Amino acid sequence: MPLVVPVKFTYASRDLWFDPQDLDILEADYAICSTERGTEIGLVTADPFEVPQDEIGQPLKPVLRVASDIDLQLADDLAIQGDEAMVDFRRLVKELDLEMKPVGVEYLFGGEKAVFYFAAEERVDFRQLVKDLSSTLHIRVDMRQIGVRDETRLVGGYAQCGQELCCTRFGGQFEPVSIRMAKEQDLPLNSSKISGVCGRLMCCLRYEFEAYKDFKSRAPKRRRSSIRRLARRVFRNMTRRVSSWCCAWRTAKSLRSTWPI
């Protein structure tokens, strides 16, 4: 089976697989890779492993080498250039009065081009902006429009729970999240409580959805008028505790008891 190594790039939503080329490469190394866009540097997120051939859609791009100290210094310099280019990016967007929000600038490691990321509700005619950026920065310019979720992932921040945003911590492709998932978890259907920083439904609603769905399929209906007789006691007013996978019942004498599901 083919041997692959997963690499995470700053502006990529998920890890990409590469051919390790018999290199001595391990998790937490930085790798210089050949991609469709050019030469890029990324973080190796796991040791090389084998995968079935049918899981590889296209021929794997190679890892050129493990990053040296010189490569890491160059990557830091390119990141600084990207921050400096953001100043001109914002200025030109304002001067041209374009309906877009600059998000980030990425200089490819190989120097092929600079990628300018922006968020916008609709399509934007940025032809004049590309000309102005190219003449100002003297580099080939590539514009990439992203959605509000990707914007939030790149900018980062903290969620209502006090933890770093899930999209920033875990990355990966964004999966659909529906209001039904909030209903299934008995959450208040208040947009301010179930919406994330991006303004969309929180990604974490999906994480426990299957667990709640499985629990409810086995647990008695909540607040139903069922009566359970155990040890000659009549139990009413059942409540469900998904975190501990049990149901709590209360008797007419306010005695409580719990049973695992």
PDB file of N, CA and C in Angstrom, residues 24-89:
ATOM      1  N   ASP A  24      13.372  10.809   6.053  1.00  0.00           N
ATOM      2  CA  ASP A  24      13.246  10.572   7.493  1.00  0.00           C
ATOM      3  C   ASP A  24      12.427  11.712   8.081  1.00  0.00           C
ATOM      4  N   ILE A  25      11.093  11.613   7.933  1.00  0.00           N
ATOM      5  CA  ILE A  25      10.193  12.693   8.326  1.00  0.00           C
ATOM      6  C   ILE A  25       9.217  12.171   9.371  1.00  0.00           C
ATOM      7  N   LEU A  26       8.998  12.962  10.412  1.00  0.00           N
ATOM      8  CA  LEU A  26       8.164  12.548  11.528  1.00  0.00           C
ATOM      9  C   LEU A  26       7.170  13.642  11.887  1.00  0.00           C
ATOM     10  N   GLU A  27       6.219  13.284  12.743  1.00  0.00           N
ATOM     11  CA  GLU A  27       5.238  14.253  13.229  1.00  0.00           C
ATOM     12  C   GLU A  27       5.930  15.438  13.887  1.00  0.00           C
ATOM     13  N   ALA A  28       5.383  16.633  13.673  1.00  0.00           N
ATOM     14  CA  ALA A  28       5.880  17.906  14.225  1.00  0.00           C
ATOM     15  C   ALA A  28       7.043  18.488  13.424  1.00  0.00           C
ATOM     16  N   ASP A  29       7.513  17.772  12.388  1.00  0.00           N
ATOM     17  CA  ASP A  29       8.494  18.365  11.479  1.00  0.00           C
ATOM     18  C   ASP A  29       7.794  19.352  10.555  1.00  0.00           C
ATOM     19  N   TYR A  30       8.574  20.263   9.993  1.00  0.00           N
ATOM     20  CA  TYR A  30       8.071  21.125   8.926  1.00  0.00           C
ATOM     21  C   TYR A  30       8.621  20.602   7.603  1.00  0.00           C
ATOM     22  N   ALA A  31       7.739  20.533   6.603  1.00  0.00           N
ATOM     23  CA  ALA A  31       8.116  19.935   5.329  1.00  0.00           C
ATOM     24  C   ALA A  31       7.934  20.937   4.198  1.00  0.00           C
ATOM     25  N   ILE A  32       8.859  20.897   3.244  1.00  0.00           N
ATOM     26  CA  ILE A  32       8.746  21.676   2.015  1.00  0.00           C
ATOM     27  C   ILE A  32       8.116  20.760   0.975  1.00  0.00           C
ATOM     28  N   CYS A  33       6.931  21.151   0.486  1.00  0.00           N
ATOM     29  CA  CYS A  33       6.148  20.278  -0.391  1.00  0.00           C
ATOM     30  C   CYS A  33       5.889  20.942  -1.737  1.00  0.00           C
ATOM     31  N   SER A  34       5.735  20.103  -2.737  1.00  0.00           N
ATOM     32  CA  SER A  34       5.332  20.567  -4.056  1.00  0.00           C
ATOM     33  C   SER A  34       3.821  20.417  -4.170  1.00  0.00           C
ATOM     34  N   THR A  35       3.110  21.526  -4.385  1.00  0.00           N
ATOM     35  CA  THR A  35       1.659  21.511  -4.481  1.00  0.00           C
ATOM     36  C   THR A  35       1.217  22.043  -5.843  1.00  0.00           C
ATOM     37  N   GLU A  36      -0.090  22.023  -6.069  1.00  0.00           N
ATOM     38  CA  GLU A  36      -0.621  22.539  -7.330  1.00  0.00           C
ATOM     39  C   GLU A  36      -0.354  24.030  -7.475  1.00  0.00           C
ATOM     40  N   ARG A  37      -0.203  24.734  -6.370  1.00  0.00           N
ATOM     41  CA  ARG A  37       0.026  26.179  -6.424  1.00  0.00           C
ATOM     42  C   ARG A  37       1.502  26.528  -6.557  1.00  0.00           C
ATOM     43  N   GLY A  38       2.383  25.607  -6.174  1.00  0.00           N
ATOM     44  CA  GLY A  38       3.814  25.894  -6.197  1.00  0.00           C
ATOM     45  C   GLY A  38       4.516  25.157  -5.069  1.00  0.00           C
ATOM     46  N   THR A  39       5.530  25.783  -4.508  1.00  0.00           N
ATOM     47  CA  THR A  39       6.278  25.207  -3.393  1.00  0.00           C
ATOM     48  C   THR A  39       5.796  25.838  -2.096  1.00  0.00           C
ATOM     49  N   GLU A  40       5.399  24.989  -1.120  1.00  0.00           N
ATOM     50  CA  GLU A  40       4.849  25.491   0.135  1.00  0.00           C
ATOM     51  C   GLU A  40       5.479  24.771   1.317  1.00  0.00           C
ATOM     52  N   ILE A  41       5.383  25.411   2.475  1.00  0.00           N
ATOM     53  CA  ILE A  41       5.883  24.825   3.712  1.00  0.00           C
ATOM     54  C   ILE A  41       4.696  24.553   4.634  1.00  0.00           C
ATOM     55  N   GLY A  42       4.699  23.382   5.269  1.00  0.00           N
ATOM     56  CA  GLY A  42       3.597  23.021   6.152  1.00  0.00           C
ATOM     57  C   GLY A  42       4.080  22.169   7.306  1.00  0.00           C
ATOM     58  N   LEU A  43       3.187  21.962   8.261  1.00  0.00           N
ATOM     59  CA  LEU A  43       3.482  21.192   9.464  1.00  0.00           C
ATOM     60  C   LEU A  43       3.024  19.752   9.287  1.00  0.00           C
ATOM     61  N   VAL A  44       3.906  18.813   9.565  1.00  0.00           N
ATOM     62  CA  VAL A  44       3.563  17.397   9.501  1.00  0.00           C
ATOM     63  C   VAL A  44       2.764  17.040  10.752  1.00  0.00           C
ATOM     64  N   THR A  45       1.549  16.531  10.573  1.00  0.00           N
ATOM     65  CA  THR A  45       0.651  16.289  11.705  1.00  0.00           C
ATOM     66  C   THR A  45       0.657  14.846  12.197  1.00  0.00           C
ATOM     67  N   ALA A  46       1.347  13.949  11.493  1.00  0.00           N
ATOM     68  CA  ALA A  46       1.424  12.546  11.929  1.00  0.00           C
ATOM     69  C   ALA A  46       2.590  11.882  11.220  1.00  0.00           C
ATOM     70  N   ASP A  47       3.073  10.794  11.790  1.00  0.00           N
ATOM     71  CA  ASP A  47       4.122  10.014  11.141  1.00  0.00           C
ATOM     72  C   ASP A  47       3.578   9.403   9.850  1.00  0.00           C
ATOM     73  N   PRO A  48       4.438   9.087   8.890  1.00  0.00           N
ATOM     74  CA  PRO A  48       3.981   8.438   7.653  1.00  0.00           C
ATOM     75  C   PRO A  48       3.228   7.137   7.941  1.00  0.00           C
ATOM     76  N   PHE A  49       2.175   6.874   7.178  1.00  0.00           N
ATOM     77  CA  PHE A  49       1.385   5.660   7.353  1.00  0.00           C
ATOM     78  C   PHE A  49       0.888   5.186   6.000  1.00  0.00           C
ATOM     79  N   GLU A  50       0.468   3.914   5.945  1.00  0.00           N
ATOM     80  CA  GLU A  50      -0.004   3.321   4.706  1.00  0.00           C
ATOM     81  C   GLU A  50      -1.512   3.491   4.567  1.00  0.00           C
ATOM     82  N   VAL A  51      -1.960   3.695   3.336  1.00  0.00           N
ATOM     83  CA  VAL A  51      -3.389   3.813   3.042  1.00  0.00           C
ATOM     84  C   VAL A  51      -3.693   2.966   1.808  1.00  0.00           C
ATOM     85  N   PRO A  52      -4.922   2.457   1.677  1.00  0.00           N
ATOM     86  CA  PRO A  52      -5.291   1.702   0.471  1.00  0.00           C
ATOM     87  C   PRO A  52      -5.208   2.588  -0.769  1.00  0.00           C
ATOM     88  N   GLN A  53      -4.883   1.985  -1.866  1.00  0.00           N
ATOM     89  CA  GLN A  53      -4.717   2.725  -3.111  1.00  0.00           C
ATOM     90  C   GLN A  53      -6.005   3.422  -3.539  1.00  0.00           C
ATOM     91  N   ASP A  54      -7.175   2.794  -3.256  1.00  0.00           N
ATOM     92  CA  ASP A  54      -8.443   3.386  -3.695  1.00  0.00           C
ATOM     93  C   ASP A  54      -8.816   4.642  -2.912  1.00  0.00           C
ATOM     94  N   GLU A  55      -8.125   4.923  -1.803  1.00  0.00           N
ATOM     95  CA  GLU A  55      -8.396   6.143  -1.041  1.00  0.00           C
ATOM     96  C   GLU A  55      -7.622   7.339  -1.583  1.00  0.00           C
ATOM     97  N   ILE A  56      -6.728   7.098  -2.515  1.00  0.00           N
ATOM     98  CA  ILE A  56      -5.941   8.173  -3.110  1.00  0.00           C
ATOM     99  C   ILE A  56      -6.540   8.502  -4.463  1.00  0.00           C
ATOM    100  N   GLY A  57      -7.145   9.676  -4.571  1.00  0.00           N
ATOM    101  CA  GLY A  57      -7.826  10.038  -5.804  1.00  0.00           C
ATOM    102  C   GLY A  57      -6.872  10.383  -6.929  1.00  0.00           C
ATOM    103  N   GLN A  58      -5.872  11.234  -6.650  1.00  0.00           N
ATOM    104  CA  GLN A  58      -4.933  11.691  -7.649  1.00  0.00           C
ATOM    105  C   GLN A  58      -3.520  11.283  -7.236  1.00  0.00           C
ATOM    106  N   PRO A  59      -2.597  11.265  -8.178  1.00  0.00           N
ATOM    107  CA  PRO A  59      -1.210  10.951  -7.825  1.00  0.00           C
ATOM    108  C   PRO A  59      -0.692  11.907  -6.746  1.00  0.00           C
ATOM    109  N   LEU A  60       0.008  11.355  -5.773  1.00  0.00           N
ATOM    110  CA  LEU A  60       0.489  12.165  -4.661  1.00  0.00           C
ATOM    111  C   LEU A  60       1.606  13.103  -5.095  1.00  0.00           C
ATOM    112  N   LYS A  61       1.537  14.329  -4.591  1.00  0.00           N
ATOM    113  CA  LYS A  61       2.634  15.270  -4.772  1.00  0.00           C
ATOM    114  C   LYS A  61       3.749  14.911  -3.784  1.00  0.00           C
ATOM    115  N   PRO A  62       4.997  15.205  -4.116  1.00  0.00           N
ATOM    116  CA  PRO A  62       6.103  14.781  -3.242  1.00  0.00           C
ATOM    117  C   PRO A  62       6.448  15.801  -2.159  1.00  0.00           C
ATOM    118  N   VAL A  63       7.003  15.286  -1.070  1.00  0.00           N
ATOM    119  CA  VAL A  63       7.682  16.132  -0.082  1.00  0.00           C
ATOM    120  C   VAL A  63       9.094  16.331  -0.596  1.00  0.00           C
ATOM    121  N   LEU A  64       9.495  17.569  -0.788  1.00  0.00           N
ATOM    122  CA  LEU A  64      10.807  17.848  -1.358  1.00  0.00           C
ATOM    123  C   LEU A  64      11.925  17.637  -0.349  1.00  0.00           C
ATOM    124  N   ARG A  65      11.676  18.091   0.883  1.00  0.00           N
ATOM    125  CA  ARG A  65      12.688  17.934   1.932  1.00  0.00           C
ATOM    126  C   ARG A  65      12.095  18.345   3.269  1.00  0.00           C
ATOM    127  N   VAL A  66      12.761  17.943   4.329  1.00  0.00           N
ATOM    128  CA  VAL A  66      12.407  18.422   5.666  1.00  0.00           C
ATOM    129  C   VAL A  66      12.986  19.821   5.821  1.00  0.00           C
ATOM    130  N   ALA A  67      12.190  20.739   6.356  1.00  0.00           N
ATOM    131  CA  ALA A  67      12.617  22.138   6.453  1.00  0.00           C
ATOM    132  C   ALA A  67      13.822  22.285   7.369  1.00  0.00           C
ATOM    133  N   SER A  68      14.775  23.071   6.912  1.00  0.00           N
ATOM    134  CA  SER A  68      15.962  23.385   7.705  1.00  0.00           C
ATOM    135  C   SER A  68      15.733  24.685   8.474  1.00  0.00           C
ATOM    136  N   ASP A  69      16.710  25.058   9.267  1.00  0.00           N
ATOM    137  CA  ASP A  69      16.607  26.326  10.006  1.00  0.00           C
ATOM    138  C   ASP A  69      16.512  27.500   9.047  1.00  0.00           C
ATOM    139  N   ILE A  70      17.233  27.409   7.934  1.00  0.00           N
ATOM    140  CA  ILE A  70      17.175  28.484   6.936  1.00  0.00           C
ATOM    141  C   ILE A  70      15.780  28.573   6.326  1.00  0.00           C
ATOM    142  N   ASP A  71      15.174  27.401   6.059  1.00  0.00           N
ATOM    143  CA  ASP A  71      13.810  27.383   5.508  1.00  0.00           C
ATOM    144  C   ASP A  71      12.813  27.997   6.488  1.00  0.00           C
ATOM    145  N   LEU A  72      12.960  27.672   7.762  1.00  0.00           N
ATOM    146  CA  LEU A  72      12.041  28.206   8.774  1.00  0.00           C
ATOM    147  C   LEU A  72      12.194  29.720   8.904  1.00  0.00           C
ATOM    148  N   GLN A  73      13.424  30.205   8.794  1.00  0.00           N
ATOM    149  CA  GLN A  73      13.642  31.645   8.857  1.00  0.00           C
ATOM    150  C   GLN A  73      13.005  32.338   7.661  1.00  0.00           C
ATOM    151  N   LEU A  74      13.135  31.710   6.470  1.00  0.00           N
ATOM    152  CA  LEU A  74      12.507  32.271   5.276  1.00  0.00           C
ATOM    153  C   LEU A  74      10.990  32.290   5.421  1.00  0.00           C
ATOM    154  N   ALA A  75      10.427  31.228   6.011  1.00  0.00           N
ATOM    155  CA  ALA A  75       8.978  31.188   6.218  1.00  0.00           C
ATOM    156  C   ALA A  75       8.536  32.315   7.148  1.00  0.00           C
ATOM    157  N   ASP A  76       9.300  32.584   8.195  1.00  0.00           N
ATOM    158  CA  ASP A  76       8.970  33.693   9.103  1.00  0.00           C
ATOM    159  C   ASP A  76       9.032  35.031   8.369  1.00  0.00           C
ATOM    160  N   ASP A  77      10.036  35.204   7.507  1.00  0.00           N
ATOM    161  CA  ASP A  77      10.166  36.453   6.744  1.00  0.00           C
ATOM    162  C   ASP A  77       8.985  36.634   5.793  1.00  0.00           C
ATOM    163  N   LEU A  78       8.544  35.539   5.174  1.00  0.00           N
ATOM    164  CA  LEU A  78       7.402  35.625   4.264  1.00  0.00           C
ATOM    165  C   LEU A  78       6.115  35.957   5.014  1.00  0.00           C
ATOM    166  N   ALA A  79       5.985  35.425   6.240  1.00  0.00           N
ATOM    167  CA  ALA A  79       4.810  35.750   7.054  1.00  0.00           C
ATOM    168  C   ALA A  79       4.793  37.242   7.399  1.00  0.00           C
ATOM    169  N   ILE A  80       5.966  37.811   7.677  1.00  0.00           N
ATOM    170  CA  ILE A  80       6.051  39.249   7.962  1.00  0.00           C
ATOM    171  C   ILE A  80       5.688  40.053   6.716  1.00  0.00           C
ATOM    172  N   GLN A  81       6.166  39.601   5.555  1.00  0.00           N
ATOM    173  CA  GLN A  81       5.796  40.282   4.306  1.00  0.00           C
ATOM    174  C   GLN A  81       4.290  40.249   4.094  1.00  0.00           C
ATOM    175  N   GLY A  82       3.670  39.124   4.445  1.00  0.00           N
ATOM    176  CA  GLY A  82       2.226  39.022   4.308  1.00  0.00           C
ATOM    177  C   GLY A  82       1.500  40.019   5.195  1.00  0.00           C
ATOM    178  N   ASP A  83       1.981  40.195   6.420  1.00  0.00           N
ATOM    179  CA  ASP A  83       1.370  41.181   7.327  1.00  0.00           C
ATOM    180  C   ASP A  83       1.542  42.599   6.785  1.00  0.00           C
ATOM    181  N   GLU A  84       2.721  42.869   6.210  1.00  0.00           N
ATOM    182  CA  GLU A  84       2.956  44.205   5.649  1.00  0.00           C
ATOM    183  C   GLU A  84       2.092  44.438   4.411  1.00  0.00           C
ATOM    184  N   ALA A  85       1.888  43.384   3.611  1.00  0.00           N
ATOM    185  CA  ALA A  85       1.060  43.521   2.412  1.00  0.00           C
ATOM    186  C   ALA A  85      -0.401  43.761   2.760  1.00  0.00           C
ATOM    187  N   MET A  86      -0.829  43.310   3.946  1.00  0.00           N
ATOM    188  CA  MET A  86      -2.216  43.539   4.363  1.00  0.00           C
ATOM    189  C   MET A  86      -2.523  45.027   4.469  1.00  0.00           C
ATOM    190  N   VAL A  87      -1.530  45.824   4.814  1.00  0.00           N
ATOM    191  CA  VAL A  87      -1.724  47.274   4.921  1.00  0.00           C
ATOM    192  C   VAL A  87      -2.109  47.848   3.560  1.00  0.00           C
ATOM    193  N   ASP A  88      -1.355  47.466   2.526  1.00  0.00           N
ATOM    194  CA  ASP A  88      -1.664  47.941   1.173  1.00  0.00           C
ATOM    195  C   ASP A  88      -2.975  47.338   0.670  1.00  0.00           C
ATOM    196  N   PHE A  89      -3.230  46.101   1.037  1.00  0.00           N
ATOM    197  CA  PHE A  89      -4.475  45.439   0.631  1.00  0.00           C
ATOM    198  C   PHE A  89      -5.682  46.214   1.157  1.00  0.00           C
TER     199      PHE A  89
END
